[in-house]
Amino acid sequence: MLKKIPKELISKYLKEKYKAPIELLEYKSLARGWHGLSYKLVFKAKSKTKALILRSKNNFDFSHDYKSDRATSFILNHQMSKNMPKHVKSFDVIGTNNRNSVSLGDCDEFFQLVEIAHGKEYMEDLIRIKNAGILGKNDKNKALLLSNYLVKLHKRIHFKNKNIAKSIYKRHLRDCIGHGEMLLGVIDTYPKKIKFATQKEITETIKKSVELREKIKNNYDRLRVIHGDFHPGNIIFKNKNDFVVLDASRALYGDPADDLTAMAINYIWLALRHKNNFSGPFKELFEIFWRNYLKKTRDNEINKIVPIFFAFRGLVVAHPLFYKNQTNKTRKQIFNFINNILDGKVFNYKKINSYIK
């Protein structure tokens, strides 16, 4: 585990950043996530009080093993947050050694400071719906707001140079499988033995994903600005009509299918946990979110791309360690869903119940 930055070093960094005396009012650890530990930092500078989150990365799993891996992750997120609509601002990326915040070449470790988002995680709304069994008066509108956000975001096209676009698109499809935080990285954090799939079946899932990637990797005209991790835990609703997004990561540009499936898999997964099939309030939210996106983007080609991203996202929500409070039946249904859509040529949301069998 990585060590917490000493208070003295944080105070010294902030003093140099603000070019003024600093009073550190609060510095405490928050809940540990799978990727690392965060700290809440409250300080006074130039008569103003400011609160930030200090983020660290574990030095194991998800290809965070090397210092350069952790630096890359933070710097990319810092860069993305500047241009991502509604994104919480990244304050800075810090390189440190035991005594100082220093130039990159002399760093022993890297950390990121981000502003605090105030509001309620979208996942809290989804858990409330699951527990109540019905939709609240604002739930349909929230699904529509999130869908419209992606519609607008994915209009942003960059890299008119075809050679650059081809390279980045291929990389994004390659990273979906091989990146440390994506499909293979998630599989490598599974326990050695699981009850809902054999090792042979998992290997077949990997093979199918690679085969699909080879078929779709040249669709570089689909390259768009993406969020890269658009799941309910990274959406904070400030009120019923407005939200901010967190932790844009992994890719500045990629296929829109990445963002669409990151959210949509949660509606499918929670429907299975709620009803043991794809029905009820989460089916309704899925259809609002999915159909609105397809109607406004007219991107029917996306149905050929989403299976590879659903495979990655499905392996996340079925994870025995990430999400312990679910049955092996639900995990098996998700695993069936993954493999059946990888076998098919085009995803059809009207067939989800047949995919889970």
mmCIF file of C-alpha atoms in Angstrom:
data_model
loop_
_atom_site.group_PDB
_atom_site.id
_atom_site.type_symbol
_atom_site.label_atom_id
_atom_site.label_comp_id
_atom_site.label_asym_id
_atom_site.label_seq_id
_atom_site.Cartn_x
_atom_site.Cartn_y
_atom_site.Cartn_z
ATOM 1 C CA MET A 1 0.000 0.000 0.000
ATOM 2 C CA LEU A 2 1.166 3.551 -0.737
ATOM 3 C CA LYS A 3 1.857 5.837 2.186
ATOM 4 C CA LYS A 4 -0.102 8.982 2.950
ATOM 5 C CA ILE A 5 1.668 12.241 2.052
ATOM 6 C CA PRO A 6 2.895 13.917 5.266
ATOM 7 C CA LYS A 7 0.989 17.033 6.322
ATOM 8 C CA GLU A 8 4.168 19.086 6.217
ATOM 9 C CA LEU A 9 4.719 18.236 2.549
ATOM 10 C CA ILE A 10 1.099 19.086 1.641
ATOM 11 C CA SER A 11 1.344 22.410 3.467
ATOM 12 C CA LYS A 12 4.626 23.210 1.715
ATOM 13 C CA TYR A 13 3.158 22.360 -1.695
ATOM 14 C CA LEU A 14 0.071 24.529 -1.120
ATOM 15 C CA LYS A 15 2.201 27.409 0.148
ATOM 16 C CA GLU A 16 4.253 27.307 -3.054
ATOM 17 C CA LYS A 17 1.127 26.902 -5.212
ATOM 18 C CA TYR A 18 -0.661 29.900 -3.695
ATOM 19 C CA LYS A 19 2.501 31.893 -2.907
ATOM 20 C CA ALA A 20 0.960 32.634 0.488
ATOM 21 C CA PRO A 21 0.822 31.201 4.039
ATOM 22 C CA ILE A 22 -1.384 28.095 4.409
ATOM 23 C CA GLU A 23 -3.459 26.895 7.360
ATOM 24 C CA LEU A 24 -4.246 23.176 7.032
ATOM 25 C CA LEU A 25 -7.612 22.710 8.764
ATOM 26 C CA GLU A 26 -8.424 19.082 7.934
ATOM 27 C CA TYR A 27 -6.610 16.113 6.426
ATOM 28 C CA LYS A 28 -8.382 12.762 6.800
ATOM 29 C CA SER A 29 -8.663 9.507 4.872
ATOM 30 C CA LEU A 30 -11.896 8.549 3.116
ATOM 31 C CA ALA A 31 -13.204 5.110 2.159
ATOM 32 C CA ARG A 32 -10.714 2.997 0.207
ATOM 33 C CA GLY A 33 -11.711 2.078 -3.329
ATOM 34 C CA TRP A 34 -10.453 -0.759 -5.503
ATOM 35 C CA HIS A 35 -8.005 1.548 -7.262
ATOM 36 C CA GLY A 36 -6.649 3.447 -4.281
ATOM 37 C CA LEU A 37 -7.207 5.619 -1.227
ATOM 38 C CA SER A 38 -8.438 9.213 -1.091
ATOM 39 C CA TYR A 39 -8.131 11.953 1.505
ATOM 40 C CA LYS A 40 -10.210 15.034 2.258
ATOM 41 C CA LEU A 41 -8.127 18.171 2.476
ATOM 42 C CA VAL A 42 -9.457 21.480 3.874
ATOM 43 C CA PHE A 43 -7.194 24.529 4.100
ATOM 44 C CA LYS A 44 -7.227 28.317 4.274
ATOM 45 C CA ALA A 45 -5.224 30.431 1.832
ATOM 46 C CA LYS A 46 -5.486 34.175 1.313
ATOM 47 C CA SER A 47 -8.426 34.336 3.779
ATOM 48 C CA LYS A 48 -10.429 31.807 1.732
ATOM 49 C CA THR A 49 -11.268 28.246 2.783
ATOM 50 C CA LYS A 50 -11.009 25.556 0.116
ATOM 51 C CA ALA A 51 -11.714 21.806 0.152
ATOM 52 C CA LEU A 52 -10.103 19.242 -2.159
ATOM 53 C CA ILE A 53 -9.800 15.493 -2.529
ATOM 54 C CA LEU A 54 -6.300 14.017 -2.670
ATOM 55 C CA ARG A 55 -6.270 10.790 -4.707
ATOM 56 C CA SER A 56 -3.672 8.029 -4.613
ATOM 57 C CA LYS A 57 -3.372 4.800 -6.629
ATOM 58 C CA ASN A 58 -2.544 1.335 -5.341
ATOM 59 C CA ASN A 59 0.744 0.041 -6.695
ATOM 60 C CA PHE A 60 -0.748 -3.307 -7.740
ATOM 61 C CA ASP A 61 -3.499 -4.635 -10.062
ATOM 62 C CA PHE A 62 -5.099 -2.828 -13.031
ATOM 63 C CA SER A 63 -1.621 -2.094 -14.498
ATOM 64 C CA HIS A 64 -0.815 0.446 -11.775
ATOM 65 C CA ASP A 65 2.346 -1.440 -10.814
ATOM 66 C CA TYR A 66 4.886 1.133 -12.008
ATOM 67 C CA LYS A 67 5.155 4.763 -10.939
ATOM 68 C CA SER A 68 4.785 5.799 -14.564
ATOM 69 C CA ASP A 69 1.428 3.943 -14.729
ATOM 70 C CA ARG A 70 0.042 5.948 -11.850
ATOM 71 C CA ALA A 71 1.419 9.186 -13.255
ATOM 72 C CA THR A 72 -0.194 8.494 -16.634
ATOM 73 C CA SER A 73 -3.591 7.830 -15.063
ATOM 74 C CA PHE A 74 -3.606 11.066 -13.078
ATOM 75 C CA ILE A 75 -2.221 13.261 -15.857
ATOM 76 C CA LEU A 76 -4.765 11.908 -18.352
ATOM 77 C CA ASN A 77 -7.648 12.549 -15.953
ATOM 78 C CA HIS A 78 -6.307 16.050 -15.264
ATOM 79 C CA GLN A 79 -6.182 16.773 -18.989
ATOM 80 C CA MET A 80 -9.645 15.336 -19.660
ATOM 81 C CA SER A 81 -11.315 17.225 -16.850
ATOM 82 C CA LYS A 82 -10.370 20.549 -18.475
ATOM 83 C CA ASN A 83 -12.407 19.860 -21.611
ATOM 84 C CA MET A 84 -15.155 17.521 -20.418
ATOM 85 C CA PRO A 85 -18.567 19.229 -20.040
ATOM 86 C CA LYS A 86 -19.879 19.274 -16.463
ATOM 87 C CA HIS A 87 -16.702 17.631 -15.149
ATOM 88 C CA VAL A 88 -15.492 18.360 -11.621
ATOM 89 C CA LYS A 89 -12.252 20.295 -11.910
ATOM 90 C CA SER A 90 -8.893 18.671 -11.338
ATOM 91 C CA PHE A 91 -6.765 21.021 -9.246
ATOM 92 C CA ASP A 92 -3.325 19.533 -9.941
ATOM 93 C CA VAL A 93 -1.194 16.412 -10.254
ATOM 94 C CA ILE A 94 1.621 16.204 -7.710
ATOM 95 C CA GLY A 95 4.918 14.390 -7.973
ATOM 96 C CA THR A 96 6.609 13.828 -4.606
ATOM 97 C CA ASN A 97 9.594 12.297 -2.893
ATOM 98 C CA ASN A 98 10.056 11.902 0.856
ATOM 99 C CA ARG A 99 10.744 15.600 1.394
ATOM 100 C CA ASN A 100 9.234 17.708 -1.362
ATOM 101 C CA SER A 101 6.914 18.055 -4.293
ATOM 102 C CA VAL A 102 9.445 17.896 -7.103
ATOM 103 C CA SER A 103 10.080 17.814 -10.851
ATOM 104 C CA LEU A 104 8.801 14.733 -12.647
ATOM 105 C CA GLY A 105 12.201 13.155 -13.088
ATOM 106 C CA ASP A 106 12.854 13.106 -9.331
ATOM 107 C CA CYS A 107 9.444 11.802 -8.234
ATOM 108 C CA ASP A 108 8.994 8.766 -6.002
ATOM 109 C CA GLU A 109 5.205 8.864 -6.234
ATOM 110 C CA PHE A 110 2.279 10.696 -7.847
ATOM 111 C CA PHE A 111 -1.028 12.008 -6.493
ATOM 112 C CA GLN A 112 -3.931 14.062 -7.809
ATOM 113 C CA LEU A 113 -5.926 16.855 -6.214
ATOM 114 C CA VAL A 114 -9.524 17.335 -7.384
ATOM 115 C CA GLU A 115 -12.355 19.573 -6.275
ATOM 116 C CA ILE A 116 -15.160 18.092 -4.199
ATOM 117 C CA ALA A 117 -18.489 17.353 -5.915
ATOM 118 C CA HIS A 118 -21.549 18.108 -3.794
ATOM 119 C CA GLY A 119 -24.732 16.125 -4.340
ATOM 120 C CA LYS A 120 -25.878 12.511 -4.548
ATOM 121 C CA GLU A 121 -24.400 9.668 -6.550
ATOM 122 C CA TYR A 122 -26.712 8.386 -9.255
ATOM 123 C CA MET A 123 -26.144 4.875 -7.923
ATOM 124 C CA GLU A 124 -28.008 5.899 -4.766
ATOM 125 C CA ASP A 125 -31.066 6.599 -6.925
ATOM 126 C CA LEU A 126 -30.757 3.200 -8.592
ATOM 127 C CA ILE A 127 -30.475 1.374 -5.262
ATOM 128 C CA ARG A 128 -33.540 3.271 -4.004
ATOM 129 C CA ILE A 129 -35.488 2.145 -7.086
ATOM 130 C CA LYS A 130 -34.408 -1.465 -6.531
ATOM 131 C CA ASN A 131 -35.477 -1.374 -2.880
ATOM 132 C CA ALA A 132 -38.789 0.383 -3.569
ATOM 133 C CA GLY A 133 -39.585 -1.547 -6.738
ATOM 134 C CA ILE A 134 -40.962 1.550 -8.480
ATOM 135 C CA LEU A 135 -39.696 4.656 -10.220
ATOM 136 C CA GLY A 136 -39.813 8.030 -8.491
ATOM 137 C CA LYS A 137 -41.189 11.113 -10.222
ATOM 138 C CA ASN A 138 -37.780 12.318 -11.424
ATOM 139 C CA ASP A 139 -36.150 8.999 -12.357
ATOM 140 C CA LYS A 140 -37.238 8.933 -15.989
ATOM 141 C CA ASN A 141 -36.041 12.486 -16.476
ATOM 142 C CA LYS A 142 -32.617 11.663 -15.012
ATOM 143 C CA ALA A 143 -32.133 8.774 -17.447
ATOM 144 C CA LEU A 144 -33.066 11.131 -20.273
ATOM 145 C CA LEU A 145 -30.656 13.817 -19.037
ATOM 146 C CA LEU A 146 -27.786 11.319 -18.984
ATOM 147 C CA SER A 147 -28.650 10.050 -22.449
ATOM 148 C CA ASN A 148 -28.792 13.603 -23.819
ATOM 149 C CA TYR A 149 -25.425 14.368 -22.222
ATOM 150 C CA LEU A 150 -23.829 11.553 -24.232
ATOM 151 C CA VAL A 151 -25.652 12.604 -27.392
ATOM 152 C CA LYS A 152 -24.096 16.061 -27.107
ATOM 153 C CA LEU A 153 -20.675 14.843 -25.988
ATOM 154 C CA HIS A 154 -20.333 12.362 -28.836
ATOM 155 C CA LYS A 155 -20.922 15.041 -31.457
ATOM 156 C CA ARG A 156 -17.396 16.272 -30.767
ATOM 157 C CA ILE A 157 -15.102 14.928 -33.499
ATOM 158 C CA HIS A 158 -11.346 15.332 -33.395
ATOM 159 C CA PHE A 159 -8.359 14.204 -35.439
ATOM 160 C CA LYS A 160 -9.422 14.857 -38.996
ATOM 161 C CA ASN A 161 -6.050 13.378 -39.910
ATOM 162 C CA LYS A 162 -7.036 9.838 -40.884
ATOM 163 C CA ASN A 163 -3.765 8.240 -39.826
ATOM 164 C CA ILE A 164 -4.056 9.621 -36.300
ATOM 165 C CA ALA A 165 -7.740 8.680 -36.114
ATOM 166 C CA LYS A 166 -7.001 5.118 -37.258
ATOM 167 C CA SER A 167 -4.249 4.709 -34.700
ATOM 168 C CA ILE A 168 -6.304 6.022 -31.772
ATOM 169 C CA TYR A 169 -9.418 4.056 -32.707
ATOM 170 C CA LYS A 170 -7.474 0.798 -32.969
ATOM 171 C CA ARG A 171 -5.840 1.566 -29.647
ATOM 172 C CA HIS A 172 -9.192 2.169 -27.970
ATOM 173 C CA LEU A 173 -10.558 -1.167 -29.188
ATOM 174 C CA ARG A 174 -7.290 -2.836 -28.160
ATOM 175 C CA ASP A 175 -7.373 -1.191 -24.739
ATOM 176 C CA CYS A 176 -10.940 -2.406 -24.150
ATOM 177 C CA ILE A 177 -9.475 -5.902 -23.958
ATOM 178 C CA GLY A 178 -5.877 -5.433 -22.879
ATOM 179 C CA HIS A 179 -5.766 -2.246 -20.794
ATOM 180 C CA GLY A 180 -5.057 -2.905 -17.130
ATOM 181 C CA GLU A 181 -8.333 -1.362 -15.937
ATOM 182 C CA MET A 182 -10.474 -3.001 -18.602
ATOM 183 C CA LEU A 183 -11.443 -6.545 -19.637
ATOM 184 C CA LEU A 184 -8.256 -8.532 -18.958
ATOM 185 C CA GLY A 185 -7.318 -6.334 -16.018
ATOM 186 C CA VAL A 186 -10.706 -7.024 -14.416
ATOM 187 C CA ILE A 187 -10.466 -10.763 -15.086
ATOM 188 C CA ASP A 188 -7.035 -10.863 -13.453
ATOM 189 C CA THR A 189 -8.584 -9.633 -10.180
ATOM 190 C CA TYR A 190 -11.194 -12.430 -10.113
ATOM 191 C CA PRO A 191 -10.666 -15.187 -7.518
ATOM 192 C CA LYS A 192 -9.002 -18.327 -8.857
ATOM 193 C CA LYS A 193 -12.240 -20.312 -8.569
ATOM 194 C CA ILE A 194 -15.741 -18.945 -9.143
ATOM 195 C CA LYS A 195 -19.078 -20.758 -9.130
ATOM 196 C CA PHE A 196 -20.746 -19.125 -12.123
ATOM 197 C CA ALA A 197 -18.124 -19.829 -14.803
ATOM 198 C CA THR A 198 -15.257 -22.208 -15.449
ATOM 199 C CA GLN A 199 -11.771 -21.139 -16.452
ATOM 200 C CA LYS A 200 -12.429 -22.596 -19.897
ATOM 201 C CA GLU A 201 -15.544 -20.438 -20.263
ATOM 202 C CA ILE A 202 -13.660 -17.302 -19.223
ATOM 203 C CA THR A 203 -10.935 -18.108 -21.758
ATOM 204 C CA GLU A 204 -13.600 -18.468 -24.442
ATOM 205 C CA THR A 205 -15.000 -15.051 -23.511
ATOM 206 C CA ILE A 206 -11.557 -13.534 -24.002
ATOM 207 C CA LYS A 207 -11.184 -15.269 -27.367
ATOM 208 C CA LYS A 208 -14.571 -14.029 -28.551
ATOM 209 C CA SER A 209 -13.701 -10.481 -27.519
ATOM 210 C CA VAL A 210 -10.420 -10.576 -29.431
ATOM 211 C CA GLU A 211 -12.142 -11.991 -32.524
ATOM 212 C CA LEU A 212 -14.789 -9.245 -32.438
ATOM 213 C CA ARG A 213 -12.134 -6.587 -31.952
ATOM 214 C CA GLU A 214 -10.412 -7.710 -35.141
ATOM 215 C CA LYS A 215 -13.672 -7.308 -37.065
ATOM 216 C CA ILE A 216 -14.484 -3.802 -35.865
ATOM 217 C CA LYS A 217 -11.072 -2.179 -35.235
ATOM 218 C CA ASN A 218 -10.992 -0.217 -38.512
ATOM 219 C CA ASN A 219 -14.157 1.837 -37.966
ATOM 220 C CA TYR A 220 -12.056 4.928 -37.251
ATOM 221 C CA ASP A 221 -14.736 7.307 -38.564
ATOM 222 C CA ARG A 222 -16.577 6.564 -35.301
ATOM 223 C CA LEU A 223 -13.848 8.233 -33.196
ATOM 224 C CA ARG A 224 -15.344 10.786 -30.809
ATOM 225 C CA VAL A 225 -14.618 12.574 -27.548
ATOM 226 C CA ILE A 226 -15.679 10.186 -24.773
ATOM 227 C CA HIS A 227 -15.837 10.204 -20.985
ATOM 228 C CA GLY A 228 -14.339 6.720 -20.685
ATOM 229 C CA ASP A 229 -15.940 5.658 -17.386
ATOM 230 C CA PHE A 230 -19.529 6.886 -17.502
ATOM 231 C CA HIS A 231 -21.028 4.734 -14.755
ATOM 232 C CA PRO A 232 -23.501 5.695 -11.952
ATOM 233 C CA GLY A 233 -20.755 6.136 -9.352
ATOM 234 C CA ASN A 234 -19.212 8.877 -11.483
ATOM 235 C CA ILE A 235 -22.442 10.874 -11.821
ATOM 236 C CA ILE A 236 -23.352 13.294 -9.013
ATOM 237 C CA PHE A 237 -26.788 14.900 -9.185
ATOM 238 C CA LYS A 238 -26.781 18.368 -7.601
ATOM 239 C CA ASN A 239 -30.566 18.496 -7.941
ATOM 240 C CA LYS A 240 -33.233 16.775 -10.016
ATOM 241 C CA ASN A 241 -32.248 18.587 -13.215
ATOM 242 C CA ASP A 242 -28.491 19.060 -12.983
ATOM 243 C CA PHE A 243 -25.440 16.876 -12.418
ATOM 244 C CA VAL A 244 -21.672 16.818 -12.597
ATOM 245 C CA VAL A 245 -19.418 14.016 -13.791
ATOM 246 C CA LEU A 246 -16.291 12.606 -12.177
ATOM 247 C CA ASP A 247 -13.215 10.669 -13.196
ATOM 248 C CA ALA A 248 -13.157 10.905 -16.983
ATOM 249 C CA SER A 249 -10.414 8.408 -17.720
ATOM 250 C CA ARG A 250 -8.646 5.859 -19.898
ATOM 251 C CA ALA A 251 -9.102 7.649 -23.229
ATOM 252 C CA LEU A 252 -9.557 11.181 -24.527
ATOM 253 C CA TYR A 253 -11.123 9.752 -27.685
ATOM 254 C CA GLY A 254 -12.761 6.449 -28.517
ATOM 255 C CA ASP A 255 -15.937 4.740 -29.618
ATOM 256 C CA PRO A 256 -19.185 6.111 -28.121
ATOM 257 C CA ALA A 257 -20.161 2.511 -27.306
ATOM 258 C CA ASP A 258 -17.801 2.700 -24.334
ATOM 259 C CA ASP A 259 -19.841 5.419 -22.594
ATOM 260 C CA LEU A 260 -23.221 4.032 -23.608
ATOM 261 C CA THR A 261 -22.560 0.553 -22.204
ATOM 262 C CA ALA A 262 -20.901 1.852 -19.027
ATOM 263 C CA MET A 263 -24.275 3.227 -17.944
ATOM 264 C CA ALA A 264 -26.610 0.760 -19.668
ATOM 265 C CA ILE A 265 -25.098 -2.371 -18.087
ATOM 266 C CA ASN A 266 -26.247 -1.092 -14.696
ATOM 267 C CA TYR A 267 -29.895 -0.963 -15.775
ATOM 268 C CA ILE A 268 -29.638 -4.562 -17.024
ATOM 269 C CA TRP A 269 -27.750 -5.779 -13.952
ATOM 270 C CA LEU A 270 -30.112 -4.147 -11.457
ATOM 271 C CA ALA A 271 -33.154 -5.463 -13.331
ATOM 272 C CA LEU A 272 -31.747 -8.974 -12.904
ATOM 273 C CA ARG A 273 -31.098 -8.384 -9.220
ATOM 274 C CA HIS A 274 -34.590 -6.951 -8.796
ATOM 275 C CA LYS A 275 -36.724 -9.249 -10.968
ATOM 276 C CA ASN A 276 -34.416 -12.140 -11.992
ATOM 277 C CA ASN A 277 -35.121 -11.076 -15.574
ATOM 278 C CA PHE A 278 -35.029 -7.965 -17.705
ATOM 279 C CA SER A 279 -38.279 -6.302 -16.719
ATOM 280 C CA GLY A 280 -39.710 -3.711 -14.358
ATOM 281 C CA PRO A 281 -38.477 -0.184 -13.640
ATOM 282 C CA PHE A 282 -34.890 -0.781 -14.792
ATOM 283 C CA LYS A 283 -36.057 -2.073 -18.166
ATOM 284 C CA GLU A 284 -38.038 1.150 -18.496
ATOM 285 C CA LEU A 285 -34.992 3.282 -17.628
ATOM 286 C CA PHE A 286 -32.817 1.318 -20.036
ATOM 287 C CA GLU A 287 -35.235 1.875 -22.899
ATOM 288 C CA ILE A 288 -35.513 5.616 -22.189
ATOM 289 C CA PHE A 289 -31.734 5.948 -22.066
ATOM 290 C CA TRP A 290 -30.963 3.668 -25.039
ATOM 291 C CA ARG A 291 -33.754 4.606 -27.432
ATOM 292 C CA ASN A 292 -33.278 8.339 -26.912
ATOM 293 C CA TYR A 293 -29.575 8.008 -27.714
ATOM 294 C CA LEU A 294 -30.147 5.981 -30.895
ATOM 295 C CA LYS A 295 -32.987 8.238 -32.043
ATOM 296 C CA LYS A 296 -30.972 11.448 -31.666
ATOM 297 C CA THR A 297 -27.619 10.167 -32.920
ATOM 298 C CA ARG A 298 -29.035 7.832 -35.592
ATOM 299 C CA ASP A 299 -26.048 5.646 -34.780
ATOM 300 C CA ASN A 300 -27.413 2.218 -35.605
ATOM 301 C CA GLU A 301 -23.892 0.979 -36.291
ATOM 302 C CA ILE A 302 -23.224 1.157 -32.563
ATOM 303 C CA ASN A 303 -25.163 -2.094 -32.108
ATOM 304 C CA LYS A 304 -22.284 -3.884 -33.866
ATOM 305 C CA ILE A 305 -19.732 -2.347 -31.493
ATOM 306 C CA VAL A 306 -21.381 -2.557 -28.069
ATOM 307 C CA PRO A 307 -20.858 -6.312 -27.434
ATOM 308 C CA ILE A 308 -17.130 -5.883 -26.772
ATOM 309 C CA PHE A 309 -17.766 -3.054 -24.289
ATOM 310 C CA PHE A 310 -20.698 -4.863 -22.667
ATOM 311 C CA ALA A 311 -18.304 -7.785 -22.143
ATOM 312 C CA PHE A 312 -15.921 -5.572 -20.183
ATOM 313 C CA ARG A 313 -18.674 -3.832 -18.215
ATOM 314 C CA GLY A 314 -20.492 -7.101 -17.544
ATOM 315 C CA LEU A 315 -17.380 -8.637 -16.040
ATOM 316 C CA VAL A 316 -17.176 -5.620 -13.721
ATOM 317 C CA VAL A 317 -20.719 -5.839 -12.319
ATOM 318 C CA ALA A 318 -20.536 -9.659 -12.014
ATOM 319 C CA HIS A 319 -17.254 -9.419 -10.085
ATOM 320 C CA PRO A 320 -17.319 -11.574 -6.924
ATOM 321 C CA LEU A 321 -15.200 -9.086 -4.967
ATOM 322 C CA PHE A 322 -16.355 -5.736 -6.331
ATOM 323 C CA TYR A 323 -20.059 -6.453 -5.782
ATOM 324 C CA LYS A 324 -20.541 -9.121 -3.142
ATOM 325 C CA ASN A 325 -24.245 -8.486 -2.468
ATOM 326 C CA GLN A 326 -25.702 -10.474 -5.362
ATOM 327 C CA THR A 327 -26.462 -14.093 -6.133
ATOM 328 C CA ASN A 328 -24.410 -16.396 -8.322
ATOM 329 C CA LYS A 329 -27.566 -16.734 -10.420
ATOM 330 C CA THR A 330 -27.349 -13.026 -11.281
ATOM 331 C CA ARG A 331 -23.636 -13.341 -12.036
ATOM 332 C CA LYS A 332 -24.368 -16.311 -14.299
ATOM 333 C CA GLN A 333 -27.085 -14.375 -16.117
ATOM 334 C CA ILE A 334 -24.636 -11.533 -16.757
ATOM 335 C CA PHE A 335 -22.048 -14.026 -17.958
ATOM 336 C CA ASN A 336 -24.630 -15.564 -20.313
ATOM 337 C CA PHE A 337 -25.510 -12.085 -21.561
ATOM 338 C CA ILE A 338 -21.850 -11.349 -22.332
ATOM 339 C CA ASN A 339 -21.249 -14.544 -24.254
ATOM 340 C CA ASN A 340 -24.510 -14.514 -26.173
ATOM 341 C CA ILE A 341 -24.050 -10.962 -27.459
ATOM 342 C CA LEU A 342 -20.438 -11.746 -28.389
ATOM 343 C CA ASP A 343 -21.776 -14.695 -30.415
ATOM 344 C CA GLY A 344 -24.333 -12.534 -32.211
ATOM 345 C CA LYS A 345 -23.607 -10.191 -35.084
ATOM 346 C CA VAL A 346 -25.692 -7.218 -33.921
ATOM 347 C CA PHE A 347 -26.943 -6.342 -30.426
ATOM 348 C CA ASN A 348 -30.723 -5.993 -30.133
ATOM 349 C CA TYR A 349 -32.008 -4.577 -26.847
ATOM 350 C CA LYS A 350 -35.382 -6.234 -27.445
ATOM 351 C CA LYS A 351 -33.686 -9.631 -27.067
ATOM 352 C CA ILE A 352 -31.991 -9.045 -23.694
ATOM 353 C CA ASN A 353 -34.113 -11.660 -21.931
ATOM 354 C CA SER A 354 -33.021 -14.265 -24.446
ATOM 355 C CA TYR A 355 -29.367 -13.228 -24.036
ATOM 356 C CA ILE A 356 -29.391 -13.931 -20.289
ATOM 357 C CA LYS A 357 -30.518 -17.561 -20.633
#
